[in-house]
XYZ file of C-alpha atoms in Angstrom:
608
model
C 9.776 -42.580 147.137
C 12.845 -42.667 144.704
C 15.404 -41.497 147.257
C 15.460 -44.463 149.300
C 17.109 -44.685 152.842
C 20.172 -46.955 151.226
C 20.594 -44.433 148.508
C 20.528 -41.413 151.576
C 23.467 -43.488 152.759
C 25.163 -43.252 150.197
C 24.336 -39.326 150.329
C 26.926 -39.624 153.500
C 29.497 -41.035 151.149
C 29.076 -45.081 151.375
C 29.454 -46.348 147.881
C 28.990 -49.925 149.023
C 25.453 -49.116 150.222
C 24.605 -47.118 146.857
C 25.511 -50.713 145.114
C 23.452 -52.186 147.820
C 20.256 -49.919 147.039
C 20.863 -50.018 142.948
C 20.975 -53.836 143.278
C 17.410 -53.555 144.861
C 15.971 -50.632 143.143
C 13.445 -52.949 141.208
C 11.944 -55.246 143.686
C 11.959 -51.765 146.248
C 9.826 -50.147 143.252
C 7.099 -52.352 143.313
C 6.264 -51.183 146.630
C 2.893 -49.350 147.514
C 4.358 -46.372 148.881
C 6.929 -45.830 146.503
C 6.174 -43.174 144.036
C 6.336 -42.397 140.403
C 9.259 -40.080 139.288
C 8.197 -36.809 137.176
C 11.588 -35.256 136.162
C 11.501 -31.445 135.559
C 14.261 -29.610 133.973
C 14.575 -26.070 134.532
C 17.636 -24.105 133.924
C 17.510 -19.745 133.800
C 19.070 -19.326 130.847
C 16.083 -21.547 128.455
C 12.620 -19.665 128.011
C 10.931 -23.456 128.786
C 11.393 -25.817 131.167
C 10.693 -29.941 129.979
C 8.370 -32.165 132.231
C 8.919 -35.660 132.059
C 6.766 -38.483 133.615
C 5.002 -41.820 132.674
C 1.329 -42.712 132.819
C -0.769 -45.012 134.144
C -1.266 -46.298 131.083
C 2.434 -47.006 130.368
C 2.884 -44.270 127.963
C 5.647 -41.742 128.449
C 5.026 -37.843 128.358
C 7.801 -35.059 127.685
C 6.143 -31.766 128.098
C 7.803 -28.570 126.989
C 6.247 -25.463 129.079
C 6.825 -21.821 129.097
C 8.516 -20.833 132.281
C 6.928 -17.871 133.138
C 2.917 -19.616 132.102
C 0.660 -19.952 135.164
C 0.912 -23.386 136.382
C -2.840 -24.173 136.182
C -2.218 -24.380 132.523
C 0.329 -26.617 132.680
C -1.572 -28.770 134.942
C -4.762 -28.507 132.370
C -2.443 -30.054 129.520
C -1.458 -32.942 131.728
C -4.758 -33.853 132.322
C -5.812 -33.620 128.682
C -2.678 -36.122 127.863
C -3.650 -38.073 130.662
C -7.398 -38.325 129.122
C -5.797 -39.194 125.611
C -3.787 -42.162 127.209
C -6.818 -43.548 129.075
C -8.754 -43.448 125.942
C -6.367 -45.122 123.860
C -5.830 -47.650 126.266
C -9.244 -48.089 126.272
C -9.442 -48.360 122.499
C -6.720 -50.561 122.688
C -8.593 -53.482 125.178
C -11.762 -52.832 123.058
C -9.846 -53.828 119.622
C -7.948 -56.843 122.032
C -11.635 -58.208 123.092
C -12.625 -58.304 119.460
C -10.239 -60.330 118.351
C -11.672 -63.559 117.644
C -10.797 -66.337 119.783
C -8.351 -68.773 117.616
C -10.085 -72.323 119.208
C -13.471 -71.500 119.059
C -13.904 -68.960 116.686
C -15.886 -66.910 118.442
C -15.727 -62.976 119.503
C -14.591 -62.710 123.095
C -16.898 -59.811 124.653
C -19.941 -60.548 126.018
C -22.720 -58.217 127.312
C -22.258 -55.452 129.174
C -18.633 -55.123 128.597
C -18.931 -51.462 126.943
C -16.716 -49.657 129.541
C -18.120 -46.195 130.488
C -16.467 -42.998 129.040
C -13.470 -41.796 130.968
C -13.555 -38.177 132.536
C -10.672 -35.815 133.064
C -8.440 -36.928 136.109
C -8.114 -34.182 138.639
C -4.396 -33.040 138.782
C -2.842 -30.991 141.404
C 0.628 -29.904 142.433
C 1.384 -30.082 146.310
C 4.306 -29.090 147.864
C 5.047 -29.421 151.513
C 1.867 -31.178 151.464
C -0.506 -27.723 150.677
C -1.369 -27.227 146.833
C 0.354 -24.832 144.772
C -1.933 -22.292 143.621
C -2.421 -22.572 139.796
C -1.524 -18.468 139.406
C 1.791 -19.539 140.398
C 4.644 -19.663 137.563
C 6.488 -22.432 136.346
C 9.487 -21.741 137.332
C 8.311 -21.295 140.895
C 5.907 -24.031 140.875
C 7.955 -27.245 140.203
C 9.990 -27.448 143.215
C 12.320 -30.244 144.079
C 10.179 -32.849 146.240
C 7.055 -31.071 145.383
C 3.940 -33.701 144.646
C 1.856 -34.244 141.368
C -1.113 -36.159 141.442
C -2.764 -37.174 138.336
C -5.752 -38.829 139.645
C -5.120 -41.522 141.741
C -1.573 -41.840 141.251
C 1.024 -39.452 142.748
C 4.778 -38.646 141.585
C 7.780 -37.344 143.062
C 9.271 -34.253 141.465
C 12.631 -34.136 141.204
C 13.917 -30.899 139.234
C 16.980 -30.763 138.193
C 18.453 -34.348 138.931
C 21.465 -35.565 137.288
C 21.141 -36.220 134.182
C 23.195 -38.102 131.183
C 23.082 -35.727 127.668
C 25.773 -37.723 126.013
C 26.502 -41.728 126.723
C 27.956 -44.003 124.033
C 29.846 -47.258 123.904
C 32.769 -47.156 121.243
C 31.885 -49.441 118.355
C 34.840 -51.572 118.631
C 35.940 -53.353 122.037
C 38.840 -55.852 121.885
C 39.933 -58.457 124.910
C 42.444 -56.345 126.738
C 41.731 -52.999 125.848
C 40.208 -50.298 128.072
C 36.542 -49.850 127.290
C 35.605 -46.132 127.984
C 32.086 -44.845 127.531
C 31.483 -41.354 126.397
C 29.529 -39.575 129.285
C 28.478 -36.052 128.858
C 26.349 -35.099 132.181
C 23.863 -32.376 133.287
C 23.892 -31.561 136.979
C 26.220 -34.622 137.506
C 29.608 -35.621 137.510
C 30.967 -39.144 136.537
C 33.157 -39.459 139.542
C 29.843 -39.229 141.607
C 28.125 -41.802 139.279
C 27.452 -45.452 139.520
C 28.203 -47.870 137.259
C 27.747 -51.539 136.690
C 29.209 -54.000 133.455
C 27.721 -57.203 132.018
C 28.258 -59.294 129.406
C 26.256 -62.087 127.307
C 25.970 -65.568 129.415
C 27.053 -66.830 125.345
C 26.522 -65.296 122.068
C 22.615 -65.544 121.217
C 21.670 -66.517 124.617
C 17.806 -65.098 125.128
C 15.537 -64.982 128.250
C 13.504 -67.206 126.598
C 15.850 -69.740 125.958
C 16.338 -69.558 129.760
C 13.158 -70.498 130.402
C 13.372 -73.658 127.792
C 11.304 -71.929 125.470
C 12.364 -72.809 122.203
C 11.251 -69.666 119.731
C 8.472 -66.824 120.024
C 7.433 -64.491 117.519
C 8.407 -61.213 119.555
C 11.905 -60.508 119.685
C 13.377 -62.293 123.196
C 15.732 -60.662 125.291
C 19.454 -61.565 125.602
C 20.771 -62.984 129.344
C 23.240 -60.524 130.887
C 24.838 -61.359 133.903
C 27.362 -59.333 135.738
C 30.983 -59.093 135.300
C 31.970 -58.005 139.103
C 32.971 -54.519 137.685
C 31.475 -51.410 138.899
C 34.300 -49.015 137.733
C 33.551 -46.508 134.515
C 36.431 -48.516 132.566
C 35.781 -51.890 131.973
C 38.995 -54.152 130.250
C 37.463 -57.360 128.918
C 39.299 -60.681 128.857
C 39.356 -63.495 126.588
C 36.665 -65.025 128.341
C 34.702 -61.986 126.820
C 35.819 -62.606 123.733
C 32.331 -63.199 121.041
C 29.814 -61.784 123.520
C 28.714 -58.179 123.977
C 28.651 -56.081 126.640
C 26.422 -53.901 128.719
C 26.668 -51.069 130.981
C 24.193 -49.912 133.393
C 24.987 -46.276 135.047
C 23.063 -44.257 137.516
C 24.227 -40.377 137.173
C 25.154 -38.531 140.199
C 26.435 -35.467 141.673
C 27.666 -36.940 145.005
C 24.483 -35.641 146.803
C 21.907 -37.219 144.683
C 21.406 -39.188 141.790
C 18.987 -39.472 138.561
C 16.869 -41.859 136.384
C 19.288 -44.726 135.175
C 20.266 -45.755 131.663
C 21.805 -48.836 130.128
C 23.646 -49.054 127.021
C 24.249 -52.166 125.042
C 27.403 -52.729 122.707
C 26.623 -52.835 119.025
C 28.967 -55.230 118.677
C 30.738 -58.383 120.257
C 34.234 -58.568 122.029
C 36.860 -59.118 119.250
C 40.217 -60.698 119.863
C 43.135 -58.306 120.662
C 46.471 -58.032 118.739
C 48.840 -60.274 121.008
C 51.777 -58.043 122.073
C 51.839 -54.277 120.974
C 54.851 -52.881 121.038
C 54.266 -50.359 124.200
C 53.251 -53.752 126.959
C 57.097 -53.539 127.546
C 56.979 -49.774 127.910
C 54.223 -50.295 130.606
C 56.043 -52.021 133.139
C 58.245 -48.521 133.932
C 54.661 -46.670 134.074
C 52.628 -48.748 136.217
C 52.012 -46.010 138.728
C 51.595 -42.542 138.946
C 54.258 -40.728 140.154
C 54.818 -38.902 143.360
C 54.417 -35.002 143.449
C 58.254 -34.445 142.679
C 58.103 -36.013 139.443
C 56.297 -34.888 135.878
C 55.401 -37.581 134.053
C 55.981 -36.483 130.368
C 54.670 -37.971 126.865
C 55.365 -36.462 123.635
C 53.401 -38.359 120.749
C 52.140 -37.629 117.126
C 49.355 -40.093 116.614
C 48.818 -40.153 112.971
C 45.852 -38.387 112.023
C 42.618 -40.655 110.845
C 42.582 -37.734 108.016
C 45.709 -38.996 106.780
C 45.826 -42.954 107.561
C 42.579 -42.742 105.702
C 43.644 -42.404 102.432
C 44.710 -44.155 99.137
C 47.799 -42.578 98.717
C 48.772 -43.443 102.972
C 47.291 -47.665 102.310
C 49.304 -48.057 98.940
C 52.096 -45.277 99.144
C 52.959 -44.289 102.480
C 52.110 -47.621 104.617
C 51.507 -50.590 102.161
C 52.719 -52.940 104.434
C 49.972 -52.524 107.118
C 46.672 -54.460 107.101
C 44.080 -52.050 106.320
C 41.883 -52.966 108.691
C 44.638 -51.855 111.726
C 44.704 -48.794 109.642
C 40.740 -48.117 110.721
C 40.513 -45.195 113.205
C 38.307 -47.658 115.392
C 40.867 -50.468 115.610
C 43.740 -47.632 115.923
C 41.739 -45.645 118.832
C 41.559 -48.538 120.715
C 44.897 -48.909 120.791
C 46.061 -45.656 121.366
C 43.782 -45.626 124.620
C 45.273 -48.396 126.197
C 49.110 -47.396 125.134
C 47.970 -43.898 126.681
C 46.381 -44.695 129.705
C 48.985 -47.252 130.747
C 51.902 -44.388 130.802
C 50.230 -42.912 134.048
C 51.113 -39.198 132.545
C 50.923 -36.111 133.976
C 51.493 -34.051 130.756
C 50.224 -35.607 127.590
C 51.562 -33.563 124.082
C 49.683 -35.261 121.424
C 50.128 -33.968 117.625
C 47.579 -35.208 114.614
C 44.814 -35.061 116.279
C 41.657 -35.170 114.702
C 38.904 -32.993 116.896
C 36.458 -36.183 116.654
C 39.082 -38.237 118.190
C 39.835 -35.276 120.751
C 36.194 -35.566 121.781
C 35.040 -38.899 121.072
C 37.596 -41.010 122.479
C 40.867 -39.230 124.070
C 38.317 -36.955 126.632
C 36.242 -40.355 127.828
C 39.699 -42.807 128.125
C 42.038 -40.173 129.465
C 38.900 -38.305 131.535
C 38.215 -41.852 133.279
C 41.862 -42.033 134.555
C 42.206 -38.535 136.150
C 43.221 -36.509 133.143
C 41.764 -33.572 131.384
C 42.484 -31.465 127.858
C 42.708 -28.845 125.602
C 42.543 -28.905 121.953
C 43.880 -26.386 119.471
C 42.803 -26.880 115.520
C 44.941 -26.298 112.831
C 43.597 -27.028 109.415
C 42.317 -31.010 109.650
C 43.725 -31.840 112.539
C 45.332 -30.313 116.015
C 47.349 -30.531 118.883
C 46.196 -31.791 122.107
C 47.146 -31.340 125.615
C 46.099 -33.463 128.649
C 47.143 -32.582 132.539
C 46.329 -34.907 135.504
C 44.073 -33.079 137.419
C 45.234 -34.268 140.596
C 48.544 -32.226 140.436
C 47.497 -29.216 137.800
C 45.007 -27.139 136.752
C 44.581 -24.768 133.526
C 45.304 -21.221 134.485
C 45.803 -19.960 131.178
C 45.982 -20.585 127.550
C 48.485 -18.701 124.915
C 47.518 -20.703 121.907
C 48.747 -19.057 118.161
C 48.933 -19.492 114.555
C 52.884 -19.160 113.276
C 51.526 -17.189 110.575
C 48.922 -14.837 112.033
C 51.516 -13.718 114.917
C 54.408 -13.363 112.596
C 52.410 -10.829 110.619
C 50.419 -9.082 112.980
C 52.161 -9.604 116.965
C 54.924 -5.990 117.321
C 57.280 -9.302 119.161
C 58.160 -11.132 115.776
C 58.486 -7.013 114.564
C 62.674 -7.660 113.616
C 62.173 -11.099 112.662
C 59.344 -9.758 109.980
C 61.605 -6.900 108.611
C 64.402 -9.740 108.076
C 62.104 -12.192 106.358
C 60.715 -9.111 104.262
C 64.022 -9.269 102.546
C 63.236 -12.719 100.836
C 59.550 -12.141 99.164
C 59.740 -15.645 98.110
C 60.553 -17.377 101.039
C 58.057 -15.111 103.146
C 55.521 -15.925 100.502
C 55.730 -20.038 101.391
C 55.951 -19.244 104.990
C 52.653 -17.300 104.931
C 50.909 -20.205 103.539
C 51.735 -22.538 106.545
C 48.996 -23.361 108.712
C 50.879 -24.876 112.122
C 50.182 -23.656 114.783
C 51.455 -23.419 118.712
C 49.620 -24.288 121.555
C 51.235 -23.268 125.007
C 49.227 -24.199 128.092
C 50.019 -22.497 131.850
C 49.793 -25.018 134.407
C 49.191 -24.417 137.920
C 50.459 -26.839 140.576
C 47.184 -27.675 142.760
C 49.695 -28.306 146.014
C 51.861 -25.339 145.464
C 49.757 -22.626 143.710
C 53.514 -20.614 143.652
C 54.473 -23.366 141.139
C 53.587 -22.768 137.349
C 54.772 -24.237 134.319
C 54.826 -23.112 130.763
C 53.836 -26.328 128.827
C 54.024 -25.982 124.527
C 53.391 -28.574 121.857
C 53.486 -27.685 118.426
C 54.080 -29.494 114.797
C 55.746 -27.928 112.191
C 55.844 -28.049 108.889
C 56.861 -31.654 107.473
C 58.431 -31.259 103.710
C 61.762 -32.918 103.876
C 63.036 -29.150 101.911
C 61.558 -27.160 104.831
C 63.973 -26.786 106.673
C 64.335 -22.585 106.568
C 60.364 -22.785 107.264
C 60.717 -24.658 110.311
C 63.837 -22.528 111.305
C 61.575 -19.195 111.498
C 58.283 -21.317 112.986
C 61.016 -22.593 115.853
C 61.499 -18.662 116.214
C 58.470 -17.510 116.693
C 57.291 -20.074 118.796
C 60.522 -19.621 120.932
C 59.878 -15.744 120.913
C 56.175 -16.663 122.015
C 57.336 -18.532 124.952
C 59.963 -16.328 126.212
C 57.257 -13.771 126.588
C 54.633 -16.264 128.008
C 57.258 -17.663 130.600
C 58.863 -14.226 131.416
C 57.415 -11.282 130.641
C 53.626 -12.735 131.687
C 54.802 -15.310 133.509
C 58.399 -14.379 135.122
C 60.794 -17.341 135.840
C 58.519 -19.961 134.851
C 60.154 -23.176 133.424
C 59.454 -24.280 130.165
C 58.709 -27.743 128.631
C 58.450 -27.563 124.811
C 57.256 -30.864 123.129
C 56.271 -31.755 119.699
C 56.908 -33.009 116.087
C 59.735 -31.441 114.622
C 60.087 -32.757 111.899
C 63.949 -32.384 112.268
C 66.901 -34.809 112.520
C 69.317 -33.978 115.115
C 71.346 -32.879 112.232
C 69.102 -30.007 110.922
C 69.290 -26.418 111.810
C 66.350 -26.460 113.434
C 67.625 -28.727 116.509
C 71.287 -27.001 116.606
C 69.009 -23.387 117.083
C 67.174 -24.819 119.859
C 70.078 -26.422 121.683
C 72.389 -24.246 121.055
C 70.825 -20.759 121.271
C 71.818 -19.521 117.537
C 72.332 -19.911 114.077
C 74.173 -18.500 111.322
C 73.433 -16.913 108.524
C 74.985 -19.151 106.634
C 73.616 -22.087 107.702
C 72.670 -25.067 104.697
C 68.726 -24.723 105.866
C 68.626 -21.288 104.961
C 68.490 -22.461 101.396
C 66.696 -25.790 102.395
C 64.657 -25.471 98.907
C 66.692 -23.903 96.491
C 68.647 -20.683 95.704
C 65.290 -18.991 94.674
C 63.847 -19.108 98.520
C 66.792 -18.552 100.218
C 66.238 -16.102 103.214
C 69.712 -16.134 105.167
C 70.027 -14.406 108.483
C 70.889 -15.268 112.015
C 68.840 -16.002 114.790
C 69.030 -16.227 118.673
C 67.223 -17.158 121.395
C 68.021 -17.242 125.638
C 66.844 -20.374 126.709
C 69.140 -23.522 127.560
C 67.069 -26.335 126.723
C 68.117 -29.906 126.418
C 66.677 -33.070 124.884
C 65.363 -35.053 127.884
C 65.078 -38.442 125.576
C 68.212 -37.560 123.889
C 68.755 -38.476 120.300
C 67.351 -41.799 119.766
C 68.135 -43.304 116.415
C 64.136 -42.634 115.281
C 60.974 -41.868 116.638
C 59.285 -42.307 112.968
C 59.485 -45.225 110.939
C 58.162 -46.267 107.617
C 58.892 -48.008 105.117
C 61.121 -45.325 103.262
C 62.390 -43.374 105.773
C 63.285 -43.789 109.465
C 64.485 -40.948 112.049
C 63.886 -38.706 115.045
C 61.590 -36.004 114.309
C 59.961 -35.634 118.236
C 61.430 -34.362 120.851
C 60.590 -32.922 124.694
C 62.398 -29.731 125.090
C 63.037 -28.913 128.937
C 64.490 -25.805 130.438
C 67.977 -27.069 132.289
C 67.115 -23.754 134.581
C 64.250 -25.623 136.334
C 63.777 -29.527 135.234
C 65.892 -32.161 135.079
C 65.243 -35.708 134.477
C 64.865 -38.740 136.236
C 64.234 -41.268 134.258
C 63.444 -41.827 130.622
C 61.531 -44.914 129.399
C 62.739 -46.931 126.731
C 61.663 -47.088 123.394
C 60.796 -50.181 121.676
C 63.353 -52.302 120.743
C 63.920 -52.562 117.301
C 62.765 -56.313 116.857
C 59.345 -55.016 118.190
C 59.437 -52.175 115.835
C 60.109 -53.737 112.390
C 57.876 -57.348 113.540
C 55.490 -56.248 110.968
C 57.776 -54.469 108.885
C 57.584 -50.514 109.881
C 54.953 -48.694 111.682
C 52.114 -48.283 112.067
C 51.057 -52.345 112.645
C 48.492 -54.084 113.847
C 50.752 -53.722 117.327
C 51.174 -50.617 116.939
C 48.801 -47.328 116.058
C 51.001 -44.710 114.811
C 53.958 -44.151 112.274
C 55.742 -42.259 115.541
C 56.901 -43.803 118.702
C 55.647 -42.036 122.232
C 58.367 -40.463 124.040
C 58.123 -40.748 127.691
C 60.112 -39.752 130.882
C 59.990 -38.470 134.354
C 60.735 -35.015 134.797
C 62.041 -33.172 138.338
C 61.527 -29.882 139.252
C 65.282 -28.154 140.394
């Protein structure tokens, strides 16, 4: 039986045992009374259900069957298949025992080796050891623990066990970087899940070899042996460094568990960069923080869909080595710089939905985070929360131009921009958007906080386009954190794309600005659209002003900032940024040390 008395131990919550039992799940296999595994999936809202199962034979049989068709049918088909495969293995000795015999020459069957034609194997379906009449439905039939006997040969059903519908390696692992598979499970969860790392004893390395065999025509098998780790994140060393990896997983769901699967790496370990510029950074994030304290990172990540480009590898960033300009060398380090902050609110900008679900879910999923993704055009914003302090209560996501036209709360702020048909015209064909997240504290449900991330528009003559997207994001809020929401604080994080000199920052800290302001006329006389504009929050810069948190080669500044209401946060501590020497060792950013043209900002928040 599948469910072994180590693995029920592990039902009671003893992971040790569950190693214990996968460890021993082969030779335990081989036992008599251990029996086969048919795997039925049945879920109410699919017209079929899928039968899985092996046969005596060896062959493998995935069966799609009505759920509402009379069992006896199903169980007619499975002996038919099961005929097939007898006959085919029969076929399949026949055509061996032909073969002629390479010393002598001579056919190997004698007389009287014509085997006798196979008949249909009975098959029945028992559960609670009585047989399930064949009028019976599907759906009703294949029961958890019920029985299926195809002729002599019985197998335990198991209906609905977990299940793995998604699991990938990334294609590029690197000594001392996070390696975090991409799980997607049915009737599982990773956290209840086992999971087990090898690597290559050395590169080529074969069973065969092993054995002192020198070569063999089939294609041998590579020797794996254990690295010790049986965590979902696996962070190779040097010693890994030219061999690939494996990782074996069992999925689970805390009660039970389903049929394993192994995945090897396409590729071998490759050497790391050396330093990156955020190692430093790490040493003020090595833990999580304690329940007082918000954890905050603000980062733009640089888009794949524009590092990707001609224009960004001989214009923008000439002086980076194209290869550390790949998404798969970039992602891998992003994951690490990520996961070694120990956030509890993660504001990402630039984020390309593949990336979203490809590689920030797995890393930042693996170490206790989860996230929501809002699209703009080719790219998005991301948000991430640590699950063990929030949870998503509600999402207040818009487009800057969709709500300016259509929402009755940007009504005056419409009229005024009506005024200047040119101006209004260029801010209509924006696409940023806002995305605003309600978090709920999961130890004081009374405790909420309005978190927003955003991008605005980047031309360096935009600044009367970012002035009115800062409005109506700020107007967007207000009514989120008040009005829906009263007295919740706010923490507003993003790309700017504002000096601390713009309008744009002086509106936000300051609560107004002019009409006359120089942004209002940011691109010339002809779009001018002057007016004044308020707002009633007191935020603050928790990071302050540093002297950039973008540099390339033709232009360095701070753009990014993490906006905090001075009603309800405060800060405790902010980490530094990379020192300058670490920024400009490769010239400007983004480097083979580091994956962005924007530096994270980071600090611990405290709630007043």
């Amino acid at each position: 039986m599948w469910r072994l008395p180590i693995a029920r131990a592990a039902l009671r919550g003893v992971r040790t045992a569950v190693e214990r039992r996968s460890r021993a799940e082969t030779v335990t296999e081989t036992a008599a009374e251990v029996m086969e595994r048919a795997v039925v999936r049945c879920v109410p809202s699919e017209p079929k259900l899928s039968l899985s199962f092996a046969l005596a034979d060896g062959s493998h049989k995935n069966m799609q069957r009505d759920q509402t068709e009379p069992l006896g049918r199903a169980l007619s088909r499975i002996a038919t298949n099961a005929l097939k495969g007898h006959a085919k293995a029969i076929a399949a000795k026949k055509s061996r025992k032909a073969r002629p015999n390479t010393s002598s020459g001579t056919a190997c069957a004698g007389p009287g080796s014509e085997p006798s034609a196979p008949s249909e194997p009975v098959v029945k379906l028992y559960y609670r050891e009585e047989a399930v009449a064949e009028d019976v439905l599907n759906v009703d039939a294949w029961q958890d623990g019920a029985v299926l006997q195809i002729g002599d040969v019985k197998y335990k059903v198991e209906r609905n066990p977990p299940a793995f519908t998604e699991f990938q390696l990334p294609r590029y692992i690197m000594a001392g970087f996070p390696v975090c598979p991409k799980l997607s499970l049915e009737f599982g969860d990773p956290a209840g899940s086992l999971f087990r790392w090898y690597r290559e004893t050395k590169p080529g390395a074969t069973e065969l070899e092993g054995e002192g065999t020198s070569s063999s025509p089939s294609s041998p098998s590579p020797i794996w042996i254990e690295t010790g780790v049986n965590e979902r994140v696996y962070t190779p060393t040097n010693a890994d460094i030219g061999l690939r990896l494996k990782l074996h997983c069992t999925p689970g769901n805390g009660q039970r568990f389903g049929p394993s699967r192994e995945l090897e790496s396409m590729c071998p370990v490759e050497a790391g960069p050396g330093t990156c510029t955020f190692d430093h950074r790490h040493l003020y994030t090595k833990k999580v923080t304690d329940d007082s304290l918000i954890r905050t990172v603000s980062y733009n990540i640089l888009a794949d869909t524009y590092a990707q480009t001609e224009f960004s590898r001989t214009v923008l960033y000439p002086y980076c080595a194209p290869y550390a300009l790949e998404l798969d060398y970039r992602q891998n380090l992003i994951q690490k710089e990520l996961t070694g902050y120990n956030a509890d609110i993660i504001c990402l900008q630039e984020v390309d939905r593949a990336v979203f679900s490809d590689s920030l879910v797995p890393a930042l999923e693996a170490f206790g985070l989860e996230g929501v993704f809002r699209i703009k055009q080719h790219e998005g914003l991301a948000t991430f929360y640590r699950k063990s302090k929030f949870s998503l209560f509600s999402q207040h996501d818009i487009a800057f131009q969709e709500a300016l036209e259509s929402d009755p709360l940007h009504k005056e702020l419409l009229e005024k921009l009506a005024l200047y048909p040119p101006a209004q015209e260029r801010i209509f064909q924006r696409s940023s958007v806002l995305q605003v997240s309600v978090l709920q504290s999961t130890k004081d449900f009374s405790k909420k906080i309005c978190v927003a991330n955003t991008h605005l528009y980047w031309h360096p003559k935009g600044g009367y386009i970012r002035l009115i997207q800062m409005a109506v994001a700020l107007a967007h809020i207000r009514h989120v954190s008040c009005d829906l929401y009263p007295c919740i604080p706010v923490l507003f994080c993003g790309d700017f794309n504002s000096t601390p000199s713009t309008g744009m920052y002086h509106f936000v800290i300051s609560g107004s600005i002019p009409e006359e302001h120089e942004d209002w006329t940011s691109n010339g006389e002809e779009e001018r659209c002057n007016m004044s504009l308020t707002h009633f929050f007191k935020l603050k810069s928790a990071c302050g002003e540093p002297a950039y948190t973008n540099y390339v080669g033709g232009f360095h500044g701070c753009l990014d900032y993490i906006f905090i209401d001075l009603n309800a946060l405060e800060v405790e501590q902010v980490i530094p940024l990379p020192s300058h020497e670490e920024v400009t060792t490769h010239q400007a950013l983004p480097s083979v040390s580091h994956p962005s043209d924007h530096i994270a900002l980071v600090c611990d928040l405290k709630w007043k």
